PDB file of C-alpha atoms and ligand atoms in Angstrom:
ATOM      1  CA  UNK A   1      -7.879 -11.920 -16.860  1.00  0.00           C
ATOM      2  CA  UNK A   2      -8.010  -8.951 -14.272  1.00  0.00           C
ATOM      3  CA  UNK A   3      -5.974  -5.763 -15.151  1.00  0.00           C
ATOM      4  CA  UNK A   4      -4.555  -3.697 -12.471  1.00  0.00           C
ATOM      5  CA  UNK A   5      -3.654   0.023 -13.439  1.00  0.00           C
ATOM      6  CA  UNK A   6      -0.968   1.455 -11.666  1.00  0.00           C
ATOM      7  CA  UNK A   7       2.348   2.953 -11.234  1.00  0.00           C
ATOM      8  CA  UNK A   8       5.362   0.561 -10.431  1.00  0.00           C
ATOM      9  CA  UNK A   9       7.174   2.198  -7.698  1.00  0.00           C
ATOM     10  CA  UNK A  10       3.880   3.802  -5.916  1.00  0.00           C
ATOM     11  CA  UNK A  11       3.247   1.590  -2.653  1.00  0.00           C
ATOM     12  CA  UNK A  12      -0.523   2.159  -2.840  1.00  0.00           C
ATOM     13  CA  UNK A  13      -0.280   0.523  -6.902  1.00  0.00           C
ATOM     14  CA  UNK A  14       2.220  -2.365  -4.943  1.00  0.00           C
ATOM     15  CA  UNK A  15      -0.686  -3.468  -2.405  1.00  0.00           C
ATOM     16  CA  UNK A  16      -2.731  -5.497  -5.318  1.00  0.00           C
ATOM     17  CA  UNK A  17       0.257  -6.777  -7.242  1.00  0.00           C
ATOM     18  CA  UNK A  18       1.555  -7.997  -3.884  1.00  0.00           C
ATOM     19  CA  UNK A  19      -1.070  -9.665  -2.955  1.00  0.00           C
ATOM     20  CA  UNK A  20      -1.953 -11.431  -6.432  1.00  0.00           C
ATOM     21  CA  UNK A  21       1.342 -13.126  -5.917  1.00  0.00           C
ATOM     22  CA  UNK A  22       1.081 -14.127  -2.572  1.00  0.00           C
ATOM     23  CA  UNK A  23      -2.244 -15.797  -3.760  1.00  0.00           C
ATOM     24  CA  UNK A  24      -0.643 -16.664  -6.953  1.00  0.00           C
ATOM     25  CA  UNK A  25      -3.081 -15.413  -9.069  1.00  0.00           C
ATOM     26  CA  UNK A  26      -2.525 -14.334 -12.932  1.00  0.00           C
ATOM     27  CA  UNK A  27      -2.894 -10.410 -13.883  1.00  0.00           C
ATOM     28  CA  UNK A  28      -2.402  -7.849 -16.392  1.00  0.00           C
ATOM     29  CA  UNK A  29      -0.172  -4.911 -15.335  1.00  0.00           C
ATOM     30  CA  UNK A  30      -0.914  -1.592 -17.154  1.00  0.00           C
ATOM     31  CA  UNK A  31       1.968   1.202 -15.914  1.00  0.00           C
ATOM     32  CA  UNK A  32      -0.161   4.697 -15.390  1.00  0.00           C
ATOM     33  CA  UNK A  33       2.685   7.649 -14.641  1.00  0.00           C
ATOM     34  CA  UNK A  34       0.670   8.919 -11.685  1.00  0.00           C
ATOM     35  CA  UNK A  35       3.502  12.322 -12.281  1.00  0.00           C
ATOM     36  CA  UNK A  36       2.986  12.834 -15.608  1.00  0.00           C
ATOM     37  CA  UNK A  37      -0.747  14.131 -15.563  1.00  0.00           C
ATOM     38  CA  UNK A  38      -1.479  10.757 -17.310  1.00  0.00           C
ATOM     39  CA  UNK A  39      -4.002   9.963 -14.390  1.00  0.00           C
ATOM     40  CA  UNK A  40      -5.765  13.276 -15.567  1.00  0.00           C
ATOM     41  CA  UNK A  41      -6.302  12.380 -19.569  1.00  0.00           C
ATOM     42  CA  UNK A  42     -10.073  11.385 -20.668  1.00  0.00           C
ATOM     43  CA  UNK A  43      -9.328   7.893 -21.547  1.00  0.00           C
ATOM     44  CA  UNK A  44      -8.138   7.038 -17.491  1.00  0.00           C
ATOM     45  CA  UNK A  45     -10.638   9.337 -15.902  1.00  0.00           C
ATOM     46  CA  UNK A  46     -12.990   6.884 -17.646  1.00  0.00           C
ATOM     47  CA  UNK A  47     -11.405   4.156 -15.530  1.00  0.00           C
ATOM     48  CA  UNK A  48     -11.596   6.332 -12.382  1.00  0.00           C
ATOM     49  CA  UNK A  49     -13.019   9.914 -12.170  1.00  0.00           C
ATOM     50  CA  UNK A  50     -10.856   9.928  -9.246  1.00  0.00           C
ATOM     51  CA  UNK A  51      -7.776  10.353 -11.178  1.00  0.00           C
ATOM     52  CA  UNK A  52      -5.643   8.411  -9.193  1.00  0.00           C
ATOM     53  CA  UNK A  53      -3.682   4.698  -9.392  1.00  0.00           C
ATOM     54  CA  UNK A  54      -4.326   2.030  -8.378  1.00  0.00           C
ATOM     55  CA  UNK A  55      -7.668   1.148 -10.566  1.00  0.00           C
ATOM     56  CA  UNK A  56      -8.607  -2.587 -10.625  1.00  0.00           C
ATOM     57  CA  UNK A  57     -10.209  -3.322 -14.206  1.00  0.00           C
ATOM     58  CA  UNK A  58     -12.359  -6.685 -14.688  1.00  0.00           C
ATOM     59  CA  UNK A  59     -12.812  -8.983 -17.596  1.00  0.00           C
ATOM     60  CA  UNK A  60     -16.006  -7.311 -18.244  1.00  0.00           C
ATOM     61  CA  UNK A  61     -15.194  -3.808 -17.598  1.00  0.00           C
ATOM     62  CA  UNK A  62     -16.357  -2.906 -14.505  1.00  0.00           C
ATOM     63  CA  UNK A  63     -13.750  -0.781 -12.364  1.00  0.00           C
ATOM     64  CA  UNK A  64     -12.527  -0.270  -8.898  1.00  0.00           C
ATOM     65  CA  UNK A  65     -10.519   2.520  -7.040  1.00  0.00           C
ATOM     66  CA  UNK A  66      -8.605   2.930  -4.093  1.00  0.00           C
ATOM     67  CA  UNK A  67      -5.957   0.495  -3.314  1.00  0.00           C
ATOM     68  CA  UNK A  68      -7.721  -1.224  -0.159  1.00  0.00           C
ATOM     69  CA  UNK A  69     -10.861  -1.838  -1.748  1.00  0.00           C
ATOM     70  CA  UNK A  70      -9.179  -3.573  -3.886  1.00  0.00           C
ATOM     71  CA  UNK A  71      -7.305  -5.953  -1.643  1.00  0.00           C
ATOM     72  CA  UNK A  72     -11.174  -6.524  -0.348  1.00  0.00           C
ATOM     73  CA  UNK A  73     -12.088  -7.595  -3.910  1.00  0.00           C
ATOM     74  CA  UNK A  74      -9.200  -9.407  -4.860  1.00  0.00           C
ATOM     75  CA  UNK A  75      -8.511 -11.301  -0.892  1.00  0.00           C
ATOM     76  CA  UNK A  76     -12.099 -12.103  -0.585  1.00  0.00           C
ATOM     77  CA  UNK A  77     -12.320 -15.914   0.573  1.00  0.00           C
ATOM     78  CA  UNK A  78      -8.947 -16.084   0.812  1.00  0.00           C
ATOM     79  CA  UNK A  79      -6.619 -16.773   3.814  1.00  0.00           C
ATOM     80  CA  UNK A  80      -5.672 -13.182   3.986  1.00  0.00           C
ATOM     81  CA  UNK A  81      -9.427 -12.342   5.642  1.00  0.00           C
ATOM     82  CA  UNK A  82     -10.378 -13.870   8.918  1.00  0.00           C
ATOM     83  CA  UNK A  83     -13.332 -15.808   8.974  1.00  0.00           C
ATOM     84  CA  UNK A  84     -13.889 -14.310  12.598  1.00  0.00           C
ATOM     85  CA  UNK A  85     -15.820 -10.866  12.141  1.00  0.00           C
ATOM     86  CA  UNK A  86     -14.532  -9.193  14.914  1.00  0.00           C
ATOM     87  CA  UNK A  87     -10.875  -9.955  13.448  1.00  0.00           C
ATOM     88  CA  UNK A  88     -12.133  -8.629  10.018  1.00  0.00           C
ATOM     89  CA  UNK A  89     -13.257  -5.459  11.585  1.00  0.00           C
ATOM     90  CA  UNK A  90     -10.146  -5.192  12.939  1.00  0.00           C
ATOM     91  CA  UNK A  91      -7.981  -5.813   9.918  1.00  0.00           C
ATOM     92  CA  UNK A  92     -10.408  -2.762   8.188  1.00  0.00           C
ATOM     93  CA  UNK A  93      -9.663  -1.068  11.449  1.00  0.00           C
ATOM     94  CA  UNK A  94      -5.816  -1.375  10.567  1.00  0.00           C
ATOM     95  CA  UNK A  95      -6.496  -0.634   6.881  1.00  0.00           C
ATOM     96  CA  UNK A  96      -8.570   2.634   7.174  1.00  0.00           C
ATOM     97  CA  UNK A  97      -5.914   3.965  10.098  1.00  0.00           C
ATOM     98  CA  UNK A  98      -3.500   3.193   6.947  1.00  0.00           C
ATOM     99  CA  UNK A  99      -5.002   5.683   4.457  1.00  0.00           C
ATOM    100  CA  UNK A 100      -6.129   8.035   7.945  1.00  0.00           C
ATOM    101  CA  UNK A 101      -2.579   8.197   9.936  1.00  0.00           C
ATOM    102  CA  UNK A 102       0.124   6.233   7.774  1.00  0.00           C
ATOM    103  CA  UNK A 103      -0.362   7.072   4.020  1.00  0.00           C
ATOM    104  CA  UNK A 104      -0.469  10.142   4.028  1.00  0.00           C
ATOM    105  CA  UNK A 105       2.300  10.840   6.459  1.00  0.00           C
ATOM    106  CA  UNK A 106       5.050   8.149   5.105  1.00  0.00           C
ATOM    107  CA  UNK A 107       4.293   7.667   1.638  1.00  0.00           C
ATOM    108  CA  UNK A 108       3.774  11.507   1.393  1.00  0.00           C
ATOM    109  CA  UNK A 109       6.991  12.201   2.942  1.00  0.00           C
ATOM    110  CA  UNK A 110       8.689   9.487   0.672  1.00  0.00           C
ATOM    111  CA  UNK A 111       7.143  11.518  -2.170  1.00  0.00           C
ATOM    112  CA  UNK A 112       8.173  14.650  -1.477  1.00  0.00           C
ATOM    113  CA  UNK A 113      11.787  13.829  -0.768  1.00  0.00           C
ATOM    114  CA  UNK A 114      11.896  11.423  -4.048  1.00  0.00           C
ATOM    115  CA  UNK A 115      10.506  12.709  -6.673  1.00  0.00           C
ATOM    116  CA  UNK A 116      12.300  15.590  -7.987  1.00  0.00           C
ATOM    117  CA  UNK A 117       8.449  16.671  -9.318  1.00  0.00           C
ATOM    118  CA  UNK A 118       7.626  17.138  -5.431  1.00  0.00           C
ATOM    119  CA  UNK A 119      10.655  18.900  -4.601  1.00  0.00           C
ATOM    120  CA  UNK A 120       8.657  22.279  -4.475  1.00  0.00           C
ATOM    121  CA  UNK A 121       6.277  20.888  -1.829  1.00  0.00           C
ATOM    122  CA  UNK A 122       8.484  20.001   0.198  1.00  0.00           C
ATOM    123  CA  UNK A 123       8.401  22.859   2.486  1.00  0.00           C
ATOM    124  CA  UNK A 124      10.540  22.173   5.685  1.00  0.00           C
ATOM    125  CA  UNK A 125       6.561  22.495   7.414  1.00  0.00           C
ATOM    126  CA  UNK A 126       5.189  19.889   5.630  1.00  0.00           C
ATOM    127  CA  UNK A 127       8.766  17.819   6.271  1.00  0.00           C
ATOM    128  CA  UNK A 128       8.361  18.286   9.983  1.00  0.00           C
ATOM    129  CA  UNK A 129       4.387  18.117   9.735  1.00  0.00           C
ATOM    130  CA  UNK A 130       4.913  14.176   8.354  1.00  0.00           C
ATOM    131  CA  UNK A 131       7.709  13.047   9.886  1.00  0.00           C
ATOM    132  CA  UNK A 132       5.531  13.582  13.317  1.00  0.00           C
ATOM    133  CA  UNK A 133       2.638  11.899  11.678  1.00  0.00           C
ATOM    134  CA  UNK A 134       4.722   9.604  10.140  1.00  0.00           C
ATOM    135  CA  UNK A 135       6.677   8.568  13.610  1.00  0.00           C
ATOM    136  CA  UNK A 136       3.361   8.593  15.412  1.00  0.00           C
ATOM    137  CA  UNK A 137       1.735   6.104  13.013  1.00  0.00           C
ATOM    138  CA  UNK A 138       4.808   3.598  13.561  1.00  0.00           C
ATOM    139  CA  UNK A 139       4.725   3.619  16.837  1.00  0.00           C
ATOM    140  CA  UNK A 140       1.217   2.482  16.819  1.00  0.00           C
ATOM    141  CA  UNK A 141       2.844  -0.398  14.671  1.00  0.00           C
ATOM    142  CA  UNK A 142       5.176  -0.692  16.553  1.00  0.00           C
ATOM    143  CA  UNK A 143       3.151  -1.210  19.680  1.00  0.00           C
ATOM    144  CA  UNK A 144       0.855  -3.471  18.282  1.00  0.00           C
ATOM    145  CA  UNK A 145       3.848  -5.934  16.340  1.00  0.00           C
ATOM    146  CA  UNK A 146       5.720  -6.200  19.841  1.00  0.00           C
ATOM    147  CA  UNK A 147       2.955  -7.971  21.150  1.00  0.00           C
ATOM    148  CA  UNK A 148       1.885 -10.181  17.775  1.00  0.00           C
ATOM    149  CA  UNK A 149       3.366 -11.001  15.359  1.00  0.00           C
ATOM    150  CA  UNK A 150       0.972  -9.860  12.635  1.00  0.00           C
ATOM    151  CA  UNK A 151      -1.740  -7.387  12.990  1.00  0.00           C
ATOM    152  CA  UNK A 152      -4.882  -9.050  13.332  1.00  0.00           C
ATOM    153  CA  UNK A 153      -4.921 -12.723  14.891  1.00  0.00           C
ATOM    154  CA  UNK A 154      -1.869 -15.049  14.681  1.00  0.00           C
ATOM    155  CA  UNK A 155      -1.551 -14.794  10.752  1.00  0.00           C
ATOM    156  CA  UNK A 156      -1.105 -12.336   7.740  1.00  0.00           C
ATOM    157  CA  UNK A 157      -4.026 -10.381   6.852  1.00  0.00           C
ATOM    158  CA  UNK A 158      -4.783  -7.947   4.180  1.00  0.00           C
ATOM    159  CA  UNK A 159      -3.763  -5.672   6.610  1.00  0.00           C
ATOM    160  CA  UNK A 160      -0.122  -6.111   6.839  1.00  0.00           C
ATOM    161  CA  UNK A 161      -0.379  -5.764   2.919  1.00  0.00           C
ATOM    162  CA  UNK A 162      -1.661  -2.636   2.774  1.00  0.00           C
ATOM    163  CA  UNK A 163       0.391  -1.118   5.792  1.00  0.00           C
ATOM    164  CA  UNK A 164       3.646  -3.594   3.915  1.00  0.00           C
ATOM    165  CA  UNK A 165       3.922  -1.004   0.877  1.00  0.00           C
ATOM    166  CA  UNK A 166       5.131   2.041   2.313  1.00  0.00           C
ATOM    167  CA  UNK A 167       6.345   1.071   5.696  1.00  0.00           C
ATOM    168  CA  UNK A 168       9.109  -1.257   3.662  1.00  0.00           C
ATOM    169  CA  UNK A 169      10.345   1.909   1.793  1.00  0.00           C
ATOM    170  CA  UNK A 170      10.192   4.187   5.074  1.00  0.00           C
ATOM    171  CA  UNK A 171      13.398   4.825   5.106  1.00  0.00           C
ATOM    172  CA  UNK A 172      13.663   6.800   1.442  1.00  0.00           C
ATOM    173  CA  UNK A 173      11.046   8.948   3.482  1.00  0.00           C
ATOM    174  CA  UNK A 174      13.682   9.587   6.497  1.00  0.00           C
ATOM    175  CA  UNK A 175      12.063   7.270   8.855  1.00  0.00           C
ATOM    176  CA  UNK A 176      14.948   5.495  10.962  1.00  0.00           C
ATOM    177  CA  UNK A 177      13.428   2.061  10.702  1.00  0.00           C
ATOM    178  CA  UNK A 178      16.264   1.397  13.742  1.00  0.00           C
ATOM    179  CA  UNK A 179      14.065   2.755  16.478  1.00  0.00           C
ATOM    180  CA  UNK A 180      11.025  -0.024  15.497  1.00  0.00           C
ATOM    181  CA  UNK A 181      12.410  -3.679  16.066  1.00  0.00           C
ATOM    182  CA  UNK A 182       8.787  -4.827  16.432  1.00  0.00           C
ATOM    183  CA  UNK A 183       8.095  -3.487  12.482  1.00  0.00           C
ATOM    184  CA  UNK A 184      11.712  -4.377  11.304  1.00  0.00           C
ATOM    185  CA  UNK A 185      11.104  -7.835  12.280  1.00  0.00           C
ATOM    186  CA  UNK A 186       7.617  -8.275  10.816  1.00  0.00           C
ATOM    187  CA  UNK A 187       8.906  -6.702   7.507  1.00  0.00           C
ATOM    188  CA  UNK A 188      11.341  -9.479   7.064  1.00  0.00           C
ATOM    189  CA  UNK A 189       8.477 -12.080   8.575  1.00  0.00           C
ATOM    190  CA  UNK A 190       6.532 -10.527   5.066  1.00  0.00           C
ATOM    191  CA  UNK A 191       9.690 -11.580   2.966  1.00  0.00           C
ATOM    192  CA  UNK A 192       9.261 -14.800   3.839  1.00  0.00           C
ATOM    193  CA  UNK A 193       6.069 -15.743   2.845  1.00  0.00           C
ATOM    194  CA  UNK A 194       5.342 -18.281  -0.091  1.00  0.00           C
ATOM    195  CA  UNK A 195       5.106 -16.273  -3.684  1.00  0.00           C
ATOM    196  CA  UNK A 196       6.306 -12.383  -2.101  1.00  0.00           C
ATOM    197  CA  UNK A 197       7.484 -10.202  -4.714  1.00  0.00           C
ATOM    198  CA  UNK A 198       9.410  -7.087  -4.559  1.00  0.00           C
ATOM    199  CA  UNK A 199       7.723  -3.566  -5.106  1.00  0.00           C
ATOM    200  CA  UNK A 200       9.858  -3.794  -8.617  1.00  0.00           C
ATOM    201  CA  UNK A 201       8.318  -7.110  -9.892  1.00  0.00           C
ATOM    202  CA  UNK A 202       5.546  -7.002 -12.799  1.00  0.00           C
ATOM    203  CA  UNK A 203       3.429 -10.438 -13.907  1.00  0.00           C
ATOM    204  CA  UNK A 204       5.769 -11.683 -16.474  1.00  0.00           C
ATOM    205  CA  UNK A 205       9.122  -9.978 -15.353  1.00  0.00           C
TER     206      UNK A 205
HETATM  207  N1  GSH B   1      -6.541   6.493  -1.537  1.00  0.00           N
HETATM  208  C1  GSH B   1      -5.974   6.111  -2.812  1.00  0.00           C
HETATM  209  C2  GSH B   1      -4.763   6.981  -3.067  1.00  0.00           C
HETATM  210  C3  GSH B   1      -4.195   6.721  -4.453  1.00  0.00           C
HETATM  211  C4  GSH B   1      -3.118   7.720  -4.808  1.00  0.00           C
HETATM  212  O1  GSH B   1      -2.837   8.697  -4.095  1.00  0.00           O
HETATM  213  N2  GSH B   1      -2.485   7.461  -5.946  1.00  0.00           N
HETATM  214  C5  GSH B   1      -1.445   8.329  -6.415  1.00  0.00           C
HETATM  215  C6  GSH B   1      -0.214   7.478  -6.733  1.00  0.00           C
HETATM  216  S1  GSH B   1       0.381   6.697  -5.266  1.00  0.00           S
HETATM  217  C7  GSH B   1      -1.923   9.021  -7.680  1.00  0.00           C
HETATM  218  O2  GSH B   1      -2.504   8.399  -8.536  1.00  0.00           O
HETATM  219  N3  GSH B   1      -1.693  10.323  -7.792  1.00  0.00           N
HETATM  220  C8  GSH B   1      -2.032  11.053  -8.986  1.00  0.00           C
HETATM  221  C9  GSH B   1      -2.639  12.388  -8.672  1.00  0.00           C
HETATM  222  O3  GSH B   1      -2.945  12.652  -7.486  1.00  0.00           O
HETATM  223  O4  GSH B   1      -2.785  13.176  -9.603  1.00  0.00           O
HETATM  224  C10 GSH B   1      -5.619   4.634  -2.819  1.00  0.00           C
HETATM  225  O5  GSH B   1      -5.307   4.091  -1.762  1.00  0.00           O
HETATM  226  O6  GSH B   1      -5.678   4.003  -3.891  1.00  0.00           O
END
């Protein structure tokens, strides 16, 4: 069985575990504090010299970072990847203007303002700073999930997924998900699908 290492309440450890149930797929969890320098000690910079969560570990020990190439790995052949290449260019489109524009705007934000470990970053610059990049990014959403209902074509891709783990916790980041019908509405369209689990679930909880 496939192990995923990761943090439970980080949105970029959510995106695999999310999308394992949604395909209903069997998985070990392994909880890596991403705060405690535990991403930093020898035996998980073996996993990923990277030192960061998520890291997707095989059944014969090969090892993958970075949370969207790992919802490549894990959604390949599945319904969450169009069969049409222009629509799976576009759903990498959406997933690199994730980690580009979104990540590191709303889950940053949500960071600094949550974990008392972040407090000293959290500079009223760098508040202002991502809440601009933050607000910019979901408008783009915003735009785009007025029009469709999804992201890419007329079903879920890996795409919402990835841009599912943070947006959903927004808020905590102060992001007033009032102004954003279009993304309000598509979050709860992402609560509805068959097997969707929380941010808090683990396999076996
Ligand atoms: N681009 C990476 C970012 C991963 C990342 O930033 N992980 C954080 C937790 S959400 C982490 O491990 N931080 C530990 C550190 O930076 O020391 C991905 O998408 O997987």
């Amino acid at each position: 069985m496939i192990t995923i290492h990761g943090m439970q309440d980080s949105g970029n450890c959510y995106k695999p575990r999310l999308l394992m149930a949604l395909l209903g797929k069997p998985f070990h969890h392994v909880e890596v504090d991403s705060l405690d320098g535990s991403t930093r000690r020898p035996a998980f910079l073996a996993l990923n010299p990277i030192a960061k969560v998520p890291v997707l570990e095989l059944e014969d020990g090969r090892t993958l970072p970075e949370s969207n190439a790992i919802l490549a790995y894990l959604g390949e052949g599945s319904a969450f990847v169009p069969a049409d290449p222009f629509e799976r260019a576009t759903m990498l489109s959406w997933m690199f203007f994730e980690q580009y524009s979104h990540e590191p705007n709303v889950a940053v934000r949500h960071s600094l303002l949550v974990y008392p470990s972040r407090k000293a970053q959290a500079t009223p610059e760098r508040l202002a700073e991502t809440l601009d990049g933050g607000n910019k990014a979901l408008a783009v959403m915003e735009t785009a999930l007025t029009r469709s209902n999804w992201l890419v074509g007329d079903a879920p891709t890996l795409a919402d997924i990835a841009l599912y783990a943070y947006t959903h916790v927004a808020d905590q980041g102060g992001f007033d998900l009032a102004a954003y019908p279009g993304i309000r509405a598509w979050l709860s369209r992402i609560e509805a699908l068959p097997g969707y689990q929380p941010m808090t679930w683990l396999p076996g909880t």
